[in-house]
């Protein structure tokens, strides 16, 4: 049995009549930029997240970038980021002319280690930017306490965590703002690019609305040098349909994660660790093994799709070669990059798919044990 890493067409098929109707509604409305679909999605998504405002933007990277600009981050400033994240988190900081300051993750949860944050704070620090990586909430309370003590803002990268809960409350307004991506493969995915920022801060939301629209509130009157970063109404209409299914689809991901946890407990893989206060939404199911590359080759031969999130941490990327990070070590991020891989999980992976994934993993770990002896 072949199992793809993720089946996005199955997601469309399940909701095809509603999605087709939503698209037709936009096409016949004449509102091709902004308009009622974008406003309705912003209102529905902010309520879902428990935030007072949602501002739609063009993608997740822009959500991070514009949120940092709205927090007045600029050249000379520093922003604390995880050493192990998708590079977008760092790029958003660099795009403001500010410097990303990497902090290592907790080796069990993969999320930024709150105990290491204070040592990274300098007089230039403006923002702490935790990422809810793989769909698991970061430990926000100690992060918020540190931010409060030092007068810093907290911007959360929620791109992988739509619907995840921290201490019973959905991600969306614990910190000053949360940046979201609706990239197609995300738990709440559009059929193209999309993004948003949620916040309870009226002033921040207002700045974001101006920044995303050429720095303009009134047509042809420009207050600041803004950007063109708007959420497409076609994507907003599709996202409205998908938002009504998000909890059910996240529940299906959780059911697969439970199966994996039970079925893979004794085959030498390091499985995800979930703290008691976390309700993850399993954007990715990431495991670790010292012979990762050999395992992946066998998984590929067995027809099971796998990916590595992420093979090269940002500080080792050529993009950051001139920043001096190469001379510094981030051993936890590097170990994760060497040993981790993601196995198929998603709302359209059925139980026989999951069984095939587990059987292939057991075969692969077994034969790599034998070869060691
Ligand atoms: C997907 C992702 C982003 C960027 O989102 P885009 O919509 O692709 O720009 C940012 N941060 C993280 C952690 C992501 O996974």
CSV table of C-alpha atoms and ligand atoms in Angstrom, one decimal:
chain,number,residue,atom,x,y,z
A,1,UNK,CA,0.0,0.0,0.0
A,2,UNK,CA,1.3,3.4,-1.0
A,3,UNK,CA,0.7,6.2,1.5
A,4,UNK,CA,1.4,9.8,0.4
A,5,UNK,CA,2.8,12.2,3.0
A,6,UNK,CA,-0.4,14.3,2.8
A,7,UNK,CA,-3.4,14.1,0.5
A,8,UNK,CA,-4.7,17.6,-0.2
A,9,UNK,CA,-7.0,16.6,-3.0
A,10,UNK,CA,-8.9,14.4,-0.6
A,11,UNK,CA,-9.6,17.5,1.5
A,12,UNK,CA,-11.1,19.2,-1.5
A,13,UNK,CA,-13.2,16.2,-2.4
A,14,UNK,CA,-14.7,16.0,1.1
A,15,UNK,CA,-15.9,19.6,0.9
A,16,UNK,CA,-16.2,20.0,-2.9
A,17,UNK,CA,-19.9,21.3,-3.1
A,18,UNK,CA,-19.4,23.9,-0.4
A,19,UNK,CA,-16.0,25.0,-1.7
A,20,UNK,CA,-17.3,25.3,-5.3
A,21,UNK,CA,-20.3,27.3,-4.0
A,22,UNK,CA,-18.0,29.6,-2.0
A,23,UNK,CA,-15.8,30.3,-5.1
A,24,UNK,CA,-18.8,30.9,-7.3
A,25,UNK,CA,-20.1,33.4,-4.6
A,26,UNK,CA,-16.9,35.4,-4.9
A,27,UNK,CA,-16.8,35.3,-8.7
A,28,UNK,CA,-20.3,36.7,-9.0
A,29,UNK,CA,-20.0,39.2,-6.2
A,30,UNK,CA,-17.6,41.6,-8.0
A,31,UNK,CA,-15.5,41.9,-4.8
A,32,UNK,CA,-12.1,40.6,-5.9
A,33,UNK,CA,-10.0,42.5,-3.3
A,34,UNK,CA,-11.2,42.7,0.3
A,35,UNK,CA,-14.9,42.9,0.7
A,36,UNK,CA,-17.5,40.8,2.7
A,37,UNK,CA,-15.8,37.4,2.5
A,38,UNK,CA,-12.6,38.7,3.9
A,39,UNK,CA,-14.4,40.6,6.7
A,40,UNK,CA,-16.6,37.6,7.5
A,41,UNK,CA,-13.6,35.2,7.7
A,42,UNK,CA,-11.7,37.7,9.9
A,43,UNK,CA,-14.6,37.9,12.2
A,44,UNK,CA,-15.2,34.1,12.3
A,45,UNK,CA,-11.5,33.3,12.7
A,46,UNK,CA,-11.0,35.8,15.5
A,47,UNK,CA,-13.9,34.3,17.4
A,48,UNK,CA,-12.6,30.8,16.9
A,49,UNK,CA,-9.2,31.9,18.3
A,50,UNK,CA,-10.7,33.8,21.2
A,51,UNK,CA,-9.2,37.1,20.0
A,52,UNK,CA,-10.9,40.4,19.4
A,53,UNK,CA,-9.3,41.1,16.1
A,54,UNK,CA,-8.1,39.1,13.1
A,55,UNK,CA,-6.4,40.9,10.2
A,56,UNK,CA,-6.1,38.9,7.0
A,57,UNK,CA,-2.8,39.2,5.0
A,58,UNK,CA,-1.3,37.5,2.0
A,59,UNK,CA,0.7,34.7,3.7
A,60,UNK,CA,2.3,33.6,7.0
A,61,UNK,CA,5.6,35.3,6.4
A,62,UNK,CA,3.9,38.6,5.9
A,63,UNK,CA,1.8,38.0,9.0
A,64,UNK,CA,5.0,37.7,11.0
A,65,UNK,CA,6.8,40.6,9.3
A,66,UNK,CA,3.9,43.0,9.5
A,67,UNK,CA,3.2,42.1,13.1
A,68,UNK,CA,6.8,42.8,14.0
A,69,UNK,CA,6.6,46.2,12.1
A,70,UNK,CA,3.4,47.0,14.0
A,71,UNK,CA,5.3,46.3,17.2
A,72,UNK,CA,7.8,48.9,15.9
A,73,UNK,CA,10.7,46.5,15.4
A,74,UNK,CA,13.4,48.0,13.2
A,75,UNK,CA,17.1,48.2,12.5
A,76,UNK,CA,19.2,47.7,15.6
A,77,UNK,CA,16.5,45.7,17.4
A,78,UNK,CA,16.8,42.1,18.5
A,79,UNK,CA,14.0,39.4,18.4
A,80,UNK,CA,14.4,36.1,20.3
A,81,UNK,CA,13.5,33.2,18.1
A,82,UNK,CA,13.8,29.4,18.4
A,83,UNK,CA,17.0,27.9,16.9
A,84,UNK,CA,14.9,25.1,15.4
A,85,UNK,CA,12.1,26.5,13.3
A,86,UNK,CA,11.1,27.0,9.7
A,87,UNK,CA,13.2,29.8,8.3
A,88,UNK,CA,10.2,32.1,7.9
A,89,UNK,CA,10.3,32.9,11.6
A,90,UNK,CA,13.9,34.3,11.2
A,91,UNK,CA,13.3,35.9,7.8
A,92,UNK,CA,10.4,38.0,9.2
A,93,UNK,CA,12.8,39.5,11.8
A,94,UNK,CA,15.6,40.1,9.2
A,95,UNK,CA,13.0,41.8,6.8
A,96,UNK,CA,12.5,44.4,9.6
A,97,UNK,CA,16.2,45.1,9.6
A,98,UNK,CA,16.4,43.5,13.1
A,99,UNK,CA,18.5,40.6,14.3
A,100,UNK,CA,17.1,37.1,15.1
A,101,UNK,CA,18.6,35.9,18.4
A,102,UNK,CA,18.3,32.1,18.5
A,103,UNK,CA,17.5,30.2,21.7
A,104,UNK,CA,17.6,26.5,21.9
A,105,UNK,CA,14.5,24.4,22.3
A,106,UNK,CA,13.5,21.9,25.1
A,107,UNK,CA,14.8,18.6,23.7
A,108,UNK,CA,11.5,16.8,24.5
A,109,UNK,CA,8.9,19.3,23.3
A,110,UNK,CA,10.9,20.8,20.5
A,111,UNK,CA,9.6,24.2,21.6
A,112,UNK,CA,11.7,27.2,22.8
A,113,UNK,CA,13.1,26.5,26.3
A,114,UNK,CA,11.7,29.3,28.6
A,115,UNK,CA,14.6,28.8,31.0
A,116,UNK,CA,17.1,29.8,28.3
A,117,UNK,CA,15.4,33.0,27.2
A,118,UNK,CA,16.5,35.5,29.9
A,119,UNK,CA,20.2,34.9,29.1
A,120,UNK,CA,19.5,36.0,25.5
A,121,UNK,CA,17.9,39.3,26.5
A,122,UNK,CA,19.9,42.5,25.9
A,123,UNK,CA,19.0,46.2,26.0
A,124,UNK,CA,18.2,45.9,22.2
A,125,UNK,CA,15.6,43.0,22.7
A,126,UNK,CA,12.1,44.1,21.6
A,127,UNK,CA,10.1,40.9,21.1
A,128,UNK,CA,10.1,37.2,22.1
A,129,UNK,CA,8.8,35.1,19.1
A,130,UNK,CA,7.9,31.6,20.2
A,131,UNK,CA,6.8,29.1,17.6
A,132,UNK,CA,4.1,26.5,18.3
A,133,UNK,CA,6.1,23.9,16.4
A,134,UNK,CA,4.6,20.8,14.8
A,135,UNK,CA,1.2,21.9,16.3
A,136,UNK,CA,2.2,21.7,19.9
A,137,UNK,CA,1.8,24.8,22.0
A,138,UNK,CA,5.0,26.4,23.4
A,139,UNK,CA,5.1,26.9,27.2
A,140,UNK,CA,3.6,30.4,27.1
A,141,UNK,CA,3.1,31.3,30.8
A,142,UNK,CA,6.9,31.5,31.7
A,143,UNK,CA,7.5,33.3,28.4
A,144,UNK,CA,4.8,35.9,29.1
A,145,UNK,CA,6.2,36.4,32.6
A,146,UNK,CA,9.7,37.1,31.3
A,147,UNK,CA,8.3,39.4,28.6
A,148,UNK,CA,6.4,41.3,31.3
A,149,UNK,CA,9.4,41.6,33.6
A,150,UNK,CA,11.6,43.0,30.8
A,151,UNK,CA,8.9,45.1,29.0
A,152,UNK,CA,9.0,43.0,25.8
A,153,UNK,CA,6.2,42.1,23.3
A,154,UNK,CA,5.3,38.5,22.6
A,155,UNK,CA,4.5,37.5,19.0
A,156,UNK,CA,3.6,33.9,18.6
A,157,UNK,CA,4.2,32.0,15.3
A,158,UNK,CA,0.9,30.0,15.1
A,159,UNK,CA,1.5,28.8,11.5
A,160,UNK,CA,1.4,25.1,12.6
A,161,UNK,CA,-1.1,25.3,15.5
A,162,UNK,CA,-4.6,26.3,14.4
A,163,UNK,CA,-6.9,25.1,17.1
A,164,UNK,CA,-4.2,24.0,19.6
A,165,UNK,CA,-4.8,24.7,23.2
A,166,UNK,CA,-2.5,25.9,26.0
A,167,UNK,CA,-3.8,25.2,29.5
A,168,UNK,CA,-7.3,24.8,28.0
A,169,UNK,CA,-7.4,27.9,25.9
A,170,UNK,CA,-6.9,28.1,22.2
A,171,UNK,CA,-3.8,29.7,20.8
A,172,UNK,CA,-4.8,33.2,19.4
A,173,UNK,CA,-4.4,35.8,22.1
A,174,UNK,CA,-2.2,34.7,24.9
A,175,UNK,CA,0.7,37.0,23.8
A,176,UNK,CA,0.4,40.4,22.1
A,177,UNK,CA,-0.3,38.9,18.7
A,178,UNK,CA,-0.3,35.6,16.9
A,179,UNK,CA,0.8,35.2,13.2
A,180,UNK,CA,-1.0,32.6,11.2
A,181,UNK,CA,-0.3,30.9,7.8
A,182,UNK,CA,-3.0,29.3,5.7
A,183,UNK,CA,-0.5,27.6,3.3
A,184,UNK,CA,-2.4,24.6,1.8
A,185,UNK,CA,-0.7,22.0,3.9
A,186,UNK,CA,-1.4,23.7,7.3
A,187,UNK,CA,-4.2,22.5,9.6
A,188,UNK,CA,-6.3,25.3,8.3
A,189,UNK,CA,-5.2,25.6,4.7
A,190,UNK,CA,-6.3,27.7,1.8
A,191,UNK,CA,-6.0,26.7,-1.9
A,192,UNK,CA,-3.2,29.1,-2.4
A,193,UNK,CA,-1.5,31.6,-0.1
A,194,UNK,CA,-3.1,33.2,2.9
A,195,UNK,CA,-2.3,34.5,6.4
A,196,UNK,CA,-3.6,36.5,9.3
A,197,UNK,CA,-2.7,38.1,12.6
A,198,UNK,CA,-4.9,37.8,15.7
A,199,UNK,CA,-4.7,40.1,18.6
A,200,UNK,CA,-6.6,41.7,21.4
A,201,UNK,CA,-4.7,45.0,20.9
A,202,UNK,CA,-6.9,47.5,19.0
A,203,UNK,CA,-4.0,49.7,18.2
A,204,UNK,CA,-1.9,46.9,16.8
A,205,UNK,CA,-4.8,45.6,14.7
A,206,UNK,CA,-5.3,49.1,13.3
A,207,UNK,CA,-1.6,49.4,12.4
A,208,UNK,CA,-1.7,46.1,10.6
A,209,UNK,CA,-4.8,47.1,8.6
A,210,UNK,CA,-2.9,50.2,7.4
A,211,UNK,CA,0.4,48.3,6.8
A,212,UNK,CA,-1.2,45.6,4.6
A,213,UNK,CA,-2.9,48.2,2.4
A,214,UNK,CA,-0.1,50.4,1.1
A,215,UNK,CA,0.0,52.3,4.4
A,216,UNK,CA,-3.4,53.7,3.6
A,217,UNK,CA,-6.6,54.0,5.5
A,218,UNK,CA,-8.3,56.4,3.1
A,219,UNK,CA,-7.8,55.7,-0.6
A,220,UNK,CA,-4.8,57.6,-2.1
A,221,UNK,CA,-3.9,58.9,1.4
A,222,UNK,CA,-0.7,57.2,2.6
A,223,UNK,CA,0.3,57.5,6.3
A,224,UNK,CA,3.3,55.2,6.2
A,225,UNK,CA,5.3,53.3,3.5
A,226,UNK,CA,3.1,50.2,3.6
A,227,UNK,CA,2.9,46.9,1.7
A,228,UNK,CA,0.5,45.1,-0.6
A,229,UNK,CA,-0.3,42.1,1.5
A,230,UNK,CA,-4.0,41.4,1.4
A,231,UNK,CA,-5.9,38.1,2.0
A,232,UNK,CA,-7.5,37.1,-1.3
A,233,UNK,CA,-11.4,36.9,-1.0
A,234,UNK,CA,-11.4,33.6,-2.9
A,235,UNK,CA,-9.1,32.2,-0.2
A,236,UNK,CA,-11.1,33.8,2.5
A,237,UNK,CA,-14.3,32.2,1.2
A,238,UNK,CA,-12.6,28.8,1.0
A,239,UNK,CA,-11.2,29.3,4.5
A,240,UNK,CA,-14.7,30.0,5.9
A,241,UNK,CA,-15.8,26.6,4.7
A,242,UNK,CA,-12.7,24.9,6.1
A,243,UNK,CA,-12.9,26.6,9.4
A,244,UNK,CA,-16.2,24.9,10.2
A,245,UNK,CA,-14.4,21.6,9.8
A,246,UNK,CA,-11.2,22.4,11.6
A,247,UNK,CA,-12.0,20.9,15.0
A,248,UNK,CA,-13.3,17.7,13.4
A,249,UNK,CA,-10.2,17.4,11.2
A,250,UNK,CA,-7.9,18.1,14.1
A,251,UNK,CA,-9.7,15.4,16.1
A,252,UNK,CA,-8.9,13.0,13.2
A,253,UNK,CA,-5.3,13.9,13.4
A,254,UNK,CA,-5.3,13.4,17.2
A,255,UNK,CA,-6.8,9.9,16.7
A,256,UNK,CA,-4.0,8.9,14.4
A,257,UNK,CA,-1.4,10.4,16.8
A,258,UNK,CA,-2.9,8.1,19.6
A,259,UNK,CA,-2.6,5.1,17.3
A,260,UNK,CA,1.0,5.9,16.5
A,261,UNK,CA,1.8,6.5,20.2
A,262,UNK,CA,0.4,3.0,21.1
A,263,UNK,CA,1.7,1.1,18.1
A,264,UNK,CA,5.2,2.6,18.0
A,265,UNK,CA,6.1,2.6,21.7
A,266,UNK,CA,8.7,-0.1,21.5
A,267,UNK,CA,10.6,0.1,18.2
A,268,UNK,CA,13.4,2.4,19.2
A,269,UNK,CA,11.9,5.7,17.8
A,270,UNK,CA,11.8,8.8,20.0
A,271,UNK,CA,8.1,9.7,19.9
A,272,UNK,CA,6.6,13.1,20.5
A,273,UNK,CA,6.3,14.2,24.2
A,274,UNK,CA,3.2,16.0,25.2
A,275,UNK,CA,3.2,18.1,28.5
A,276,UNK,CA,0.0,17.7,30.5
A,277,UNK,CA,-1.0,21.4,29.8
A,278,UNK,CA,-0.8,21.0,26.0
A,279,UNK,CA,-3.5,20.0,23.6
A,280,UNK,CA,-1.6,19.7,20.3
A,281,UNK,CA,-3.2,19.6,16.9
A,282,UNK,CA,-0.6,17.4,15.2
A,283,UNK,CA,0.3,19.5,12.2
A,284,UNK,CA,3.2,17.1,12.0
A,285,UNK,CA,4.0,13.8,13.7
A,286,UNK,CA,7.8,14.0,14.2
A,287,UNK,CA,9.9,11.1,15.5
A,288,UNK,CA,13.7,10.7,15.9
A,289,UNK,CA,16.1,7.9,15.2
A,290,UNK,CA,19.9,7.8,15.1
A,291,UNK,CA,19.8,6.0,11.7
A,292,UNK,CA,17.3,8.4,10.3
A,293,UNK,CA,18.6,8.4,6.7
A,294,UNK,CA,18.7,4.6,6.4
A,295,UNK,CA,15.1,4.4,7.8
A,296,UNK,CA,13.9,7.0,5.3
A,297,UNK,CA,15.4,5.1,2.4
A,298,UNK,CA,13.4,2.0,3.5
A,299,UNK,CA,10.2,4.0,4.1
A,300,UNK,CA,10.6,5.3,0.5
A,301,UNK,CA,11.0,1.7,-0.8
A,302,UNK,CA,7.9,0.7,1.1
A,303,UNK,CA,5.9,3.5,-0.6
A,304,UNK,CA,5.4,5.6,2.5
A,305,UNK,CA,5.9,9.3,2.2
A,306,UNK,CA,8.1,11.0,4.7
A,307,UNK,CA,9.6,14.5,5.1
A,308,UNK,CA,12.2,16.2,7.3
A,309,UNK,CA,11.1,19.2,9.3
A,310,UNK,CA,13.7,20.6,9.0
A,311,UNK,CA,16.9,19.2,7.5
A,312,UNK,CA,19.0,22.4,7.9
A,313,UNK,CA,18.4,24.8,10.9
A,314,UNK,CA,18.4,28.5,9.9
A,315,UNK,CA,21.8,29.3,11.5
A,316,UNK,CA,23.4,26.8,9.1
A,317,UNK,CA,21.7,28.1,6.0
A,318,UNK,CA,23.7,30.0,3.4
A,319,UNK,CA,21.1,32.7,3.8
A,320,UNK,CA,22.5,33.5,7.2
A,321,UNK,CA,26.2,32.7,6.4
A,322,UNK,CA,27.2,36.3,6.7
A,323,UNK,CA,25.6,36.7,10.1
A,324,UNK,CA,28.3,34.9,12.1
A,325,UNK,CA,25.9,32.2,13.3
A,326,UNK,CA,28.2,29.5,11.7
A,327,UNK,CA,30.7,30.0,14.4
A,328,UNK,CA,28.1,29.4,17.1
A,329,UNK,CA,26.7,26.0,18.1
A,330,UNK,CA,23.1,25.1,18.6
A,331,UNK,CA,23.5,21.4,19.4
A,332,UNK,CA,19.9,20.6,20.2
A,333,UNK,CA,18.7,22.2,16.9
A,334,UNK,CA,21.4,20.4,15.1
A,335,UNK,CA,20.6,17.0,16.7
A,336,UNK,CA,16.9,17.4,15.8
A,337,UNK,CA,17.9,18.3,12.2
A,338,UNK,CA,20.1,15.2,12.0
A,339,UNK,CA,17.7,12.7,13.5
A,340,UNK,CA,14.1,13.8,13.0
A,341,UNK,CA,11.6,12.9,10.4
A,342,UNK,CA,7.9,13.3,9.9
A,343,UNK,CA,5.5,10.4,9.1
A,344,UNK,CA,2.1,10.8,7.3
A,345,UNK,CA,-0.6,12.4,9.4
A,346,UNK,CA,-3.7,14.3,8.3
A,347,UNK,CA,-7.5,14.3,8.3
A,348,UNK,CA,-7.7,12.0,5.3
A,349,UNK,CA,-5.3,9.3,6.5
A,350,UNK,CA,-7.4,6.2,7.2
A,351,UNK,CA,-6.7,3.4,9.7
A,352,UNK,CA,-5.3,1.0,7.1
A,353,UNK,CA,-3.0,3.8,5.9
A,354,UNK,CA,-1.9,4.4,9.5
A,355,UNK,CA,-1.4,0.6,10.0
A,356,UNK,CA,0.8,0.5,6.8
A,357,UNK,CA,2.9,3.4,8.1
A,358,UNK,CA,3.5,1.6,11.5
A,359,UNK,CA,4.3,-1.7,9.8
A,360,UNK,CA,6.9,0.0,7.6
A,361,UNK,CA,8.4,1.8,10.5
A,362,UNK,CA,8.7,-1.4,12.5
A,363,UNK,CA,10.3,-3.2,9.6
A,364,UNK,CA,12.8,-0.3,9.1
A,365,UNK,CA,13.7,0.0,12.8
A,366,UNK,CA,14.1,-3.8,13.1
A,367,UNK,CA,16.4,-4.2,10.2
A,368,UNK,CA,18.5,-1.3,11.3
A,369,UNK,CA,18.9,-2.9,14.7
A,370,UNK,CA,20.1,-6.1,13.1
A,371,UNK,CA,22.6,-4.3,10.9
A,372,UNK,CA,24.1,-2.7,14.0
A,373,UNK,CA,24.8,-6.1,15.6
B,1,LIG,C1,4.3,27.8,7.1
B,1,LIG,C2,5.1,28.5,8.1
B,1,LIG,C3,5.3,29.9,8.0
B,1,LIG,C4,5.1,30.7,6.8
B,1,LIG,O1,3.9,30.6,6.2
B,1,LIG,P1,3.7,31.0,4.6
B,1,LIG,O2,2.3,31.2,4.5
B,1,LIG,O3,4.3,29.9,3.8
B,1,LIG,O4,4.5,32.3,4.4
B,1,LIG,C5,5.9,30.5,9.1
B,1,LIG,N1,6.3,29.9,10.2
B,1,LIG,C6,6.1,28.5,10.3
B,1,LIG,C7,6.5,27.9,11.6
B,1,LIG,C8,5.5,27.8,9.3
B,1,LIG,O5,5.3,26.5,9.4
